PDB file of C-alpha atoms in Angstrom:
ATOM      1  CA  UNK A  91      21.935 -60.392  -2.327  1.00  0.00           C
ATOM      2  CA  UNK A  92      18.579 -61.443  -3.825  1.00  0.00           C
ATOM      3  CA  UNK A  93      15.922 -60.942  -1.193  1.00  0.00           C
ATOM      4  CA  UNK A  94      12.692 -62.907  -1.349  1.00  0.00           C
ATOM      5  CA  UNK A  95       9.318 -61.849   0.090  1.00  0.00           C
ATOM      6  CA  UNK A  96       8.655 -63.346   3.510  1.00  0.00           C
ATOM      7  CA  UNK A  97       5.659 -65.643   3.467  1.00  0.00           C
ATOM      8  CA  UNK A  98       3.724 -65.481   6.710  1.00  0.00           C
ATOM      9  CA  UNK A  99       2.401 -68.892   7.712  1.00  0.00           C
ATOM     10  CA  UNK A 100       0.497 -70.042  10.744  1.00  0.00           C
ATOM     11  CA  UNK A 101       2.004 -72.626  13.076  1.00  0.00           C
ATOM     12  CA  UNK A 102      -0.904 -74.987  12.422  1.00  0.00           C
ATOM     13  CA  UNK A 103      -0.253 -74.697   8.670  1.00  0.00           C
ATOM     14  CA  UNK A 104       3.342 -75.811   9.193  1.00  0.00           C
ATOM     15  CA  UNK A 105       2.164 -78.773  11.295  1.00  0.00           C
ATOM     16  CA  UNK A 106      -0.379 -79.661   8.605  1.00  0.00           C
ATOM     17  CA  UNK A 107       2.230 -79.540   5.830  1.00  0.00           C
ATOM     18  CA  UNK A 108       4.689 -81.703   7.750  1.00  0.00           C
ATOM     19  CA  UNK A 109       2.189 -84.436   8.584  1.00  0.00           C
ATOM     20  CA  UNK A 110       0.528 -84.287   5.157  1.00  0.00           C
ATOM     21  CA  UNK A 111       3.912 -84.768   3.489  1.00  0.00           C
ATOM     22  CA  UNK A 112       4.577 -87.866   5.607  1.00  0.00           C
ATOM     23  CA  UNK A 113       1.142 -89.316   4.800  1.00  0.00           C
ATOM     24  CA  UNK A 114       1.411 -88.682   1.059  1.00  0.00           C
ATOM     25  CA  UNK A 115       4.968 -90.023   0.872  1.00  0.00           C
ATOM     26  CA  UNK A 116       3.952 -93.246   2.612  1.00  0.00           C
ATOM     27  CA  UNK A 117       6.208 -92.615   5.597  1.00  0.00           C
ATOM     28  CA  UNK A 118       3.015 -92.693   7.650  1.00  0.00           C
ATOM     29  CA  UNK A 119       1.288 -95.802   6.356  1.00  0.00           C
ATOM     30  CA  UNK A 120      -2.513 -96.209   6.157  1.00  0.00           C
ATOM     31  CA  UNK A 121      -3.833 -97.690   9.376  1.00  0.00           C
ATOM     32  CA  UNK A 122      -0.980 -96.388  11.518  1.00  0.00           C
ATOM     33  CA  UNK A 123      -1.754 -94.047  14.383  1.00  0.00           C
ATOM     34  CA  UNK A 124      -0.340 -90.639  15.166  1.00  0.00           C
ATOM     35  CA  UNK A 125       1.013 -89.705  18.591  1.00  0.00           C
ATOM     36  CA  UNK A 126      -1.411 -87.928  20.899  1.00  0.00           C
ATOM     37  CA  UNK A 127      -1.984 -84.178  20.630  1.00  0.00           C
ATOM     38  CA  UNK A 128       0.223 -83.653  23.664  1.00  0.00           C
ATOM     39  CA  UNK A 129       3.033 -85.790  22.254  1.00  0.00           C
ATOM     40  CA  UNK A 130       2.835 -84.089  18.850  1.00  0.00           C
ATOM     41  CA  UNK A 131       2.875 -80.660  20.477  1.00  0.00           C
ATOM     42  CA  UNK A 132       5.956 -81.557  22.509  1.00  0.00           C
ATOM     43  CA  UNK A 133       7.794 -83.150  19.570  1.00  0.00           C
ATOM     44  CA  UNK A 134       7.034 -80.226  17.245  1.00  0.00           C
ATOM     45  CA  UNK A 135       7.501 -77.490  19.820  1.00  0.00           C
ATOM     46  CA  UNK A 136       4.053 -75.997  19.250  1.00  0.00           C
ATOM     47  CA  UNK A 137       0.850 -75.568  21.229  1.00  0.00           C
ATOM     48  CA  UNK A 138      -1.846 -78.206  21.453  1.00  0.00           C
ATOM     49  CA  UNK A 139      -4.452 -75.895  19.822  1.00  0.00           C
ATOM     50  CA  UNK A 140      -2.126 -75.574  16.807  1.00  0.00           C
ATOM     51  CA  UNK A 141      -1.854 -79.357  16.589  1.00  0.00           C
ATOM     52  CA  UNK A 142      -5.626 -79.736  16.988  1.00  0.00           C
ATOM     53  CA  UNK A 143      -6.283 -77.282  14.164  1.00  0.00           C
ATOM     54  CA  UNK A 144      -3.788 -79.071  11.894  1.00  0.00           C
ATOM     55  CA  UNK A 145      -5.407 -82.441  12.628  1.00  0.00           C
ATOM     56  CA  UNK A 146      -8.816 -81.028  11.756  1.00  0.00           C
ATOM     57  CA  UNK A 147      -7.455 -79.834   8.404  1.00  0.00           C
ATOM     58  CA  UNK A 148      -5.869 -83.232   7.785  1.00  0.00           C
ATOM     59  CA  UNK A 149      -9.187 -84.917   8.539  1.00  0.00           C
ATOM     60  CA  UNK A 150     -11.033 -82.560   6.204  1.00  0.00           C
ATOM     61  CA  UNK A 151      -8.520 -83.407   3.462  1.00  0.00           C
ATOM     62  CA  UNK A 152      -9.204 -87.115   3.919  1.00  0.00           C
ATOM     63  CA  UNK A 153      -5.710 -87.894   5.180  1.00  0.00           C
ATOM     64  CA  UNK A 154      -6.503 -88.913   8.764  1.00  0.00           C
ATOM     65  CA  UNK A 155      -9.490 -89.937  10.862  1.00  0.00           C
ATOM     66  CA  UNK A 156      -9.791 -88.075  14.160  1.00  0.00           C
ATOM     67  CA  UNK A 157     -11.999 -89.672  16.797  1.00  0.00           C
ATOM     68  CA  UNK A 158     -12.642 -87.936  20.094  1.00  0.00           C
ATOM     69  CA  UNK A 159     -10.924 -89.784  22.902  1.00  0.00           C
ATOM     70  CA  UNK A 160      -9.266 -92.210  20.494  1.00  0.00           C
ATOM     71  CA  UNK A 161      -6.094 -92.320  18.444  1.00  0.00           C
ATOM     72  CA  UNK A 162      -5.824 -90.406  15.174  1.00  0.00           C
ATOM     73  CA  UNK A 163      -5.555 -92.932  12.342  1.00  0.00           C
ATOM     74  CA  UNK A 164      -3.802 -92.398   9.018  1.00  0.00           C
ATOM     75  CA  UNK A 165      -6.099 -93.040   6.035  1.00  0.00           C
ATOM     76  CA  UNK A 166      -5.306 -94.264   2.543  1.00  0.00           C
ATOM     77  CA  UNK A 167      -5.383 -90.959   0.653  1.00  0.00           C
ATOM     78  CA  UNK A 168      -6.077 -92.851  -2.587  1.00  0.00           C
ATOM     79  CA  UNK A 169      -9.467 -93.783  -1.163  1.00  0.00           C
ATOM     80  CA  UNK A 170     -10.418 -90.734   0.879  1.00  0.00           C
ATOM     81  CA  UNK A 171      -8.615 -87.616  -0.362  1.00  0.00           C
ATOM     82  CA  UNK A 172      -9.722 -85.220  -3.086  1.00  0.00           C
ATOM     83  CA  UNK A 173      -7.978 -83.354  -5.861  1.00  0.00           C
ATOM     84  CA  UNK A 174      -6.679 -80.772  -3.392  1.00  0.00           C
ATOM     85  CA  UNK A 175      -3.723 -83.089  -2.614  1.00  0.00           C
ATOM     86  CA  UNK A 176      -2.685 -83.269  -6.272  1.00  0.00           C
ATOM     87  CA  UNK A 177      -0.153 -80.381  -6.201  1.00  0.00           C
ATOM     88  CA  UNK A 178       1.583 -82.021  -3.228  1.00  0.00           C
ATOM     89  CA  UNK A 179       1.743 -85.350  -5.037  1.00  0.00           C
ATOM     90  CA  UNK A 180       3.106 -83.862  -8.267  1.00  0.00           C
ATOM     91  CA  UNK A 181       6.240 -82.361  -6.758  1.00  0.00           C
ATOM     92  CA  UNK A 182       8.091 -84.068  -3.913  1.00  0.00           C
ATOM     93  CA  UNK A 183      11.341 -82.654  -2.552  1.00  0.00           C
ATOM     94  CA  UNK A 184      11.594 -80.432  -5.607  1.00  0.00           C
ATOM     95  CA  UNK A 185      11.306 -83.331  -8.057  1.00  0.00           C
ATOM     96  CA  UNK A 186       8.457 -84.048 -10.482  1.00  0.00           C
ATOM     97  CA  UNK A 187       6.709 -87.382  -9.869  1.00  0.00           C
ATOM     98  CA  UNK A 188       6.445 -88.977 -13.353  1.00  0.00           C
ATOM     99  CA  UNK A 189       3.431 -91.197 -12.597  1.00  0.00           C
ATOM    100  CA  UNK A 190       1.426 -88.274 -11.211  1.00  0.00           C
ATOM    101  CA  UNK A 191       2.427 -86.013 -14.095  1.00  0.00           C
ATOM    102  CA  UNK A 192       1.369 -88.711 -16.552  1.00  0.00           C
ATOM    103  CA  UNK A 193      -2.022 -89.019 -14.837  1.00  0.00           C
ATOM    104  CA  UNK A 194      -2.590 -85.260 -15.071  1.00  0.00           C
ATOM    105  CA  UNK A 195      -1.718 -85.286 -18.761  1.00  0.00           C
ATOM    106  CA  UNK A 196      -4.077 -88.192 -19.434  1.00  0.00           C
ATOM    107  CA  UNK A 197      -6.938 -86.402 -17.705  1.00  0.00           C
ATOM    108  CA  UNK A 198      -6.100 -83.229 -19.643  1.00  0.00           C
ATOM    109  CA  UNK A 199      -6.255 -85.118 -22.938  1.00  0.00           C
ATOM    110  CA  UNK A 200      -9.579 -86.779 -22.141  1.00  0.00           C
ATOM    111  CA  UNK A 201     -11.291 -83.856 -20.425  1.00  0.00           C
ATOM    112  CA  UNK A 202     -10.238 -81.011 -22.739  1.00  0.00           C
ATOM    113  CA  UNK A 203     -12.266 -82.152 -25.775  1.00  0.00           C
ATOM    114  CA  UNK A 204     -15.242 -83.024 -23.561  1.00  0.00           C
ATOM    115  CA  UNK A 205     -15.246 -79.607 -21.899  1.00  0.00           C
ATOM    116  CA  UNK A 206     -15.011 -77.930 -25.315  1.00  0.00           C
ATOM    117  CA  UNK A 207     -17.858 -80.099 -26.614  1.00  0.00           C
ATOM    118  CA  UNK A 208     -20.011 -79.236 -23.608  1.00  0.00           C
ATOM    119  CA  UNK A 209     -19.233 -75.523 -23.916  1.00  0.00           C
ATOM    120  CA  UNK A 210     -20.331 -75.573 -27.552  1.00  0.00           C
ATOM    121  CA  UNK A 211     -23.488 -77.479 -26.636  1.00  0.00           C
ATOM    122  CA  UNK A 212     -24.359 -74.846 -24.035  1.00  0.00           C
ATOM    123  CA  UNK A 213     -23.871 -72.114 -26.621  1.00  0.00           C
ATOM    124  CA  UNK A 214     -26.029 -73.979 -29.120  1.00  0.00           C
ATOM    125  CA  UNK A 215     -28.865 -74.651 -26.701  1.00  0.00           C
ATOM    126  CA  UNK A 216     -31.918 -72.467 -27.155  1.00  0.00           C
ATOM    127  CA  UNK A 217     -32.193 -71.373 -23.518  1.00  0.00           C
ATOM    128  CA  UNK A 218     -28.557 -71.316 -22.423  1.00  0.00           C
ATOM    129  CA  UNK A 219     -27.119 -69.913 -25.609  1.00  0.00           C
ATOM    130  CA  UNK A 220     -28.694 -66.477 -25.558  1.00  0.00           C
ATOM    131  CA  UNK A 221     -27.127 -63.741 -27.642  1.00  0.00           C
ATOM    132  CA  UNK A 222     -25.681 -62.197 -24.491  1.00  0.00           C
ATOM    133  CA  UNK A 223     -24.086 -65.462 -23.438  1.00  0.00           C
ATOM    134  CA  UNK A 224     -22.532 -65.992 -26.850  1.00  0.00           C
ATOM    135  CA  UNK A 225     -21.280 -62.429 -27.015  1.00  0.00           C
ATOM    136  CA  UNK A 226     -19.602 -62.729 -23.615  1.00  0.00           C
ATOM    137  CA  UNK A 227     -18.022 -66.081 -24.425  1.00  0.00           C
ATOM    138  CA  UNK A 228     -16.861 -64.781 -27.794  1.00  0.00           C
ATOM    139  CA  UNK A 229     -15.334 -61.679 -26.211  1.00  0.00           C
ATOM    140  CA  UNK A 230     -13.540 -63.688 -23.512  1.00  0.00           C
ATOM    141  CA  UNK A 231     -12.126 -66.232 -25.955  1.00  0.00           C
ATOM    142  CA  UNK A 232     -11.134 -63.621 -28.538  1.00  0.00           C
ATOM    143  CA  UNK A 233      -9.291 -61.662 -25.852  1.00  0.00           C
ATOM    144  CA  UNK A 234      -7.341 -64.770 -24.864  1.00  0.00           C
ATOM    145  CA  UNK A 235      -6.543 -65.601 -28.496  1.00  0.00           C
ATOM    146  CA  UNK A 236      -5.333 -62.029 -29.060  1.00  0.00           C
ATOM    147  CA  UNK A 237      -3.061 -62.333 -26.022  1.00  0.00           C
ATOM    148  CA  UNK A 238      -1.686 -65.639 -27.327  1.00  0.00           C
ATOM    149  CA  UNK A 239      -1.076 -64.092 -30.745  1.00  0.00           C
ATOM    150  CA  UNK A 240       0.829 -61.100 -29.346  1.00  0.00           C
ATOM    151  CA  UNK A 241       2.882 -62.958 -26.707  1.00  0.00           C
ATOM    152  CA  UNK A 242       6.354 -64.426 -27.248  1.00  0.00           C
ATOM    153  CA  UNK A 243       7.472 -65.363 -23.742  1.00  0.00           C
ATOM    154  CA  UNK A 244       7.001 -69.163 -23.352  1.00  0.00           C
ATOM    155  CA  UNK A 245       5.820 -68.993 -19.749  1.00  0.00           C
ATOM    156  CA  UNK A 246       3.438 -66.095 -20.376  1.00  0.00           C
ATOM    157  CA  UNK A 247       2.033 -68.013 -23.354  1.00  0.00           C
ATOM    158  CA  UNK A 248       1.158 -70.904 -21.084  1.00  0.00           C
ATOM    159  CA  UNK A 249      -0.612 -68.539 -18.694  1.00  0.00           C
ATOM    160  CA  UNK A 250      -2.665 -67.085 -21.561  1.00  0.00           C
ATOM    161  CA  UNK A 251      -3.539 -70.626 -22.648  1.00  0.00           C
ATOM    162  CA  UNK A 252      -4.720 -71.401 -19.125  1.00  0.00           C
ATOM    163  CA  UNK A 253      -6.924 -68.312 -19.211  1.00  0.00           C
ATOM    164  CA  UNK A 254      -8.375 -69.471 -22.531  1.00  0.00           C
ATOM    165  CA  UNK A 255      -9.311 -72.825 -21.009  1.00  0.00           C
ATOM    166  CA  UNK A 256     -10.636 -71.067 -17.928  1.00  0.00           C
ATOM    167  CA  UNK A 257     -13.154 -69.310 -20.190  1.00  0.00           C
ATOM    168  CA  UNK A 258     -14.008 -72.589 -21.937  1.00  0.00           C
ATOM    169  CA  UNK A 259     -14.734 -74.212 -18.562  1.00  0.00           C
ATOM    170  CA  UNK A 260     -16.951 -71.242 -17.668  1.00  0.00           C
ATOM    171  CA  UNK A 261     -18.857 -71.699 -20.915  1.00  0.00           C
ATOM    172  CA  UNK A 262     -19.291 -75.431 -20.183  1.00  0.00           C
ATOM    173  CA  UNK A 263     -21.142 -74.438 -16.995  1.00  0.00           C
ATOM    174  CA  UNK A 264     -20.188 -77.601 -15.083  1.00  0.00           C
ATOM    175  CA  UNK A 265     -19.248 -77.297 -11.415  1.00  0.00           C
ATOM    176  CA  UNK A 266     -17.463 -80.666 -11.521  1.00  0.00           C
ATOM    177  CA  UNK A 267     -15.287 -79.713 -14.486  1.00  0.00           C
ATOM    178  CA  UNK A 268     -14.699 -76.317 -12.839  1.00  0.00           C
ATOM    179  CA  UNK A 269     -13.394 -77.837  -9.598  1.00  0.00           C
ATOM    180  CA  UNK A 270     -11.287 -80.355 -11.501  1.00  0.00           C
ATOM    181  CA  UNK A 271      -9.806 -77.594 -13.643  1.00  0.00           C
ATOM    182  CA  UNK A 272      -8.988 -75.510 -10.566  1.00  0.00           C
ATOM    183  CA  UNK A 273      -6.986 -78.333  -9.005  1.00  0.00           C
ATOM    184  CA  UNK A 274      -5.290 -79.391 -12.238  1.00  0.00           C
ATOM    185  CA  UNK A 275      -4.278 -75.788 -12.831  1.00  0.00           C
ATOM    186  CA  UNK A 276      -2.896 -75.513  -9.288  1.00  0.00           C
ATOM    187  CA  UNK A 277      -0.801 -78.614  -9.937  1.00  0.00           C
ATOM    188  CA  UNK A 278       0.319 -77.480 -13.391  1.00  0.00           C
ATOM    189  CA  UNK A 279       1.306 -73.862 -12.728  1.00  0.00           C
ATOM    190  CA  UNK A 280       4.409 -74.576 -10.592  1.00  0.00           C
ATOM    191  CA  UNK A 281       5.839 -76.557 -13.528  1.00  0.00           C
ATOM    192  CA  UNK A 282       5.361 -73.868 -16.213  1.00  0.00           C
ATOM    193  CA  UNK A 283       9.064 -73.158 -16.649  1.00  0.00           C
ATOM    194  CA  UNK A 284       9.998 -76.837 -16.871  1.00  0.00           C
ATOM    195  CA  UNK A 285       7.245 -77.558 -19.394  1.00  0.00           C
ATOM    196  CA  UNK A 286       7.871 -74.504 -21.594  1.00  0.00           C
ATOM    197  CA  UNK A 287      10.087 -76.276 -24.207  1.00  0.00           C
ATOM    198  CA  UNK A 288       7.533 -79.030 -24.813  1.00  0.00           C
ATOM    199  CA  UNK A 289       4.446 -76.803 -24.616  1.00  0.00           C
ATOM    200  CA  UNK A 290       5.764 -74.075 -26.937  1.00  0.00           C
ATOM    201  CA  UNK A 291       4.221 -75.547 -30.102  1.00  0.00           C
ATOM    202  CA  UNK A 292       0.813 -75.918 -28.492  1.00  0.00           C
ATOM    203  CA  UNK A 293       0.563 -72.544 -26.771  1.00  0.00           C
ATOM    204  CA  UNK A 294       2.090 -70.871 -29.807  1.00  0.00           C
ATOM    205  CA  UNK A 295      -0.653 -72.274 -32.047  1.00  0.00           C
ATOM    206  CA  UNK A 296      -2.883 -69.197 -32.042  1.00  0.00           C
ATOM    207  CA  UNK A 297      -4.784 -70.444 -35.101  1.00  0.00           C
ATOM    208  CA  UNK A 298      -5.681 -73.638 -33.263  1.00  0.00           C
ATOM    209  CA  UNK A 299      -7.114 -71.669 -30.353  1.00  0.00           C
ATOM    210  CA  UNK A 300      -8.930 -69.342 -32.748  1.00  0.00           C
ATOM    211  CA  UNK A 301     -10.578 -72.257 -34.579  1.00  0.00           C
ATOM    212  CA  UNK A 302     -11.575 -73.893 -31.308  1.00  0.00           C
ATOM    213  CA  UNK A 303     -13.091 -70.638 -30.049  1.00  0.00           C
ATOM    214  CA  UNK A 304     -15.082 -70.235 -33.262  1.00  0.00           C
ATOM    215  CA  UNK A 305     -16.497 -73.774 -33.000  1.00  0.00           C
ATOM    216  CA  UNK A 306     -17.558 -73.203 -29.387  1.00  0.00           C
ATOM    217  CA  UNK A 307     -19.259 -69.890 -30.079  1.00  0.00           C
ATOM    218  CA  UNK A 308     -21.023 -71.358 -33.117  1.00  0.00           C
ATOM    219  CA  UNK A 309     -22.391 -74.173 -30.955  1.00  0.00           C
ATOM    220  CA  UNK A 310     -20.742 -76.899 -33.049  1.00  0.00           C
ATOM    221  CA  UNK A 311     -20.084 -79.550 -30.409  1.00  0.00           C
ATOM    222  CA  UNK A 312     -18.351 -82.234 -32.458  1.00  0.00           C
ATOM    223  CA  UNK A 313     -16.145 -79.732 -34.241  1.00  0.00           C
ATOM    224  CA  UNK A 314     -15.213 -78.128 -30.902  1.00  0.00           C
ATOM    225  CA  UNK A 315     -14.210 -81.533 -29.498  1.00  0.00           C
ATOM    226  CA  UNK A 316     -12.177 -82.323 -32.628  1.00  0.00           C
ATOM    227  CA  UNK A 317     -10.421 -78.937 -32.562  1.00  0.00           C
ATOM    228  CA  UNK A 318      -9.619 -79.328 -28.861  1.00  0.00           C
ATOM    229  CA  UNK A 319      -8.191 -82.793 -29.442  1.00  0.00           C
ATOM    230  CA  UNK A 320      -6.068 -81.597 -32.349  1.00  0.00           C
ATOM    231  CA  UNK A 321      -4.760 -78.739 -30.209  1.00  0.00           C
ATOM    232  CA  UNK A 322      -3.954 -80.798 -27.113  1.00  0.00           C
ATOM    233  CA  UNK A 323      -2.824 -84.138 -28.491  1.00  0.00           C
ATOM    234  CA  UNK A 324       0.685 -83.418 -29.880  1.00  0.00           C
ATOM    235  CA  UNK A 325       2.215 -81.923 -26.713  1.00  0.00           C
ATOM    236  CA  UNK A 326       0.312 -84.318 -24.452  1.00  0.00           C
ATOM    237  CA  UNK A 327       1.516 -87.369 -26.380  1.00  0.00           C
ATOM    238  CA  UNK A 328       5.098 -86.100 -26.394  1.00  0.00           C
ATOM    239  CA  UNK A 329       5.067 -85.498 -22.648  1.00  0.00           C
ATOM    240  CA  UNK A 330       3.512 -88.860 -21.821  1.00  0.00           C
ATOM    241  CA  UNK A 331       6.120 -90.636 -23.961  1.00  0.00           C
ATOM    242  CA  UNK A 332       8.883 -88.648 -22.249  1.00  0.00           C
ATOM    243  CA  UNK A 333       7.522 -89.792 -18.897  1.00  0.00           C
ATOM    244  CA  UNK A 334       7.628 -93.423 -19.963  1.00  0.00           C
ATOM    245  CA  UNK A 335       3.914 -93.767 -20.683  1.00  0.00           C
ATOM    246  CA  UNK A 336       2.041 -95.042 -23.701  1.00  0.00           C
TER     247      UNK A 336
END
C-alpha cells in the first residue's frame, strides 16, 4: 500500500476552495448571490466563523463582494481577480484547460525576452551594474547552467530551467515581472511531467542557456533578448500549435 503524506487543511480553506471552484467554473455566475453565512454554514456542516473567513479570502481574491448586512455577490473574476487564480484555472478536475495553457505560453514567449533584455540593461547600467552585482548574477546563472548540463532527468531539467529564469528575473529587478513569474511558475510546476516530452529540447539546450547568461552578464540587451527568444520559441510554438493556437 502506497501511503501519502496527510495534508492538514483548515476548514475555512476547504470552504474557500469549494466556492472558488464554483466561481471559476462559471457554476456561480457573476452577479449571482451566495446564501447567507448561516445557510452556508448549515449546508457545508461548518461553523459560521469558518464561512466568514473563507468569504473574506474570496473577497480578497476578487471573486466575491462582501457587504456588511447585504448579500455576498459573485464577481466576474476576469475583471477583478489577479494572477493568484491562474493555477486553479489551468487545471480543472485533473484536466488541463487548453485556452489557459495557451495564454500562459503566449505570455512566456513575450515576457521571457523582455525580462532578459531588462536584466542585461540593469547589468550594463553604470549604477546598477556594479562589479559585485555582475559577479553575483554571473555566479547564479553559471550554477544553473552547470546543473542543466549535468542533469538528465526531464523533470529535474525543467526545475533547473525555472531556477535559471528565477535568477534572470532577480537581475531584471522588476517587482511586476517578479510577481508575474511567481504566479506563472505556480501554474506551470504541476504540469512538469506532462510537459516533459515537449520541453526536453529546450531545457536540454545548455549552450542556449549559457549564451543567454553571457549576454545578460555582459550587459548586451538586444543580444540577451534575441538569445532568450531563440531559446524559448521552438517549444512554445510547438505547444501552442498542439493546443490549437496559432
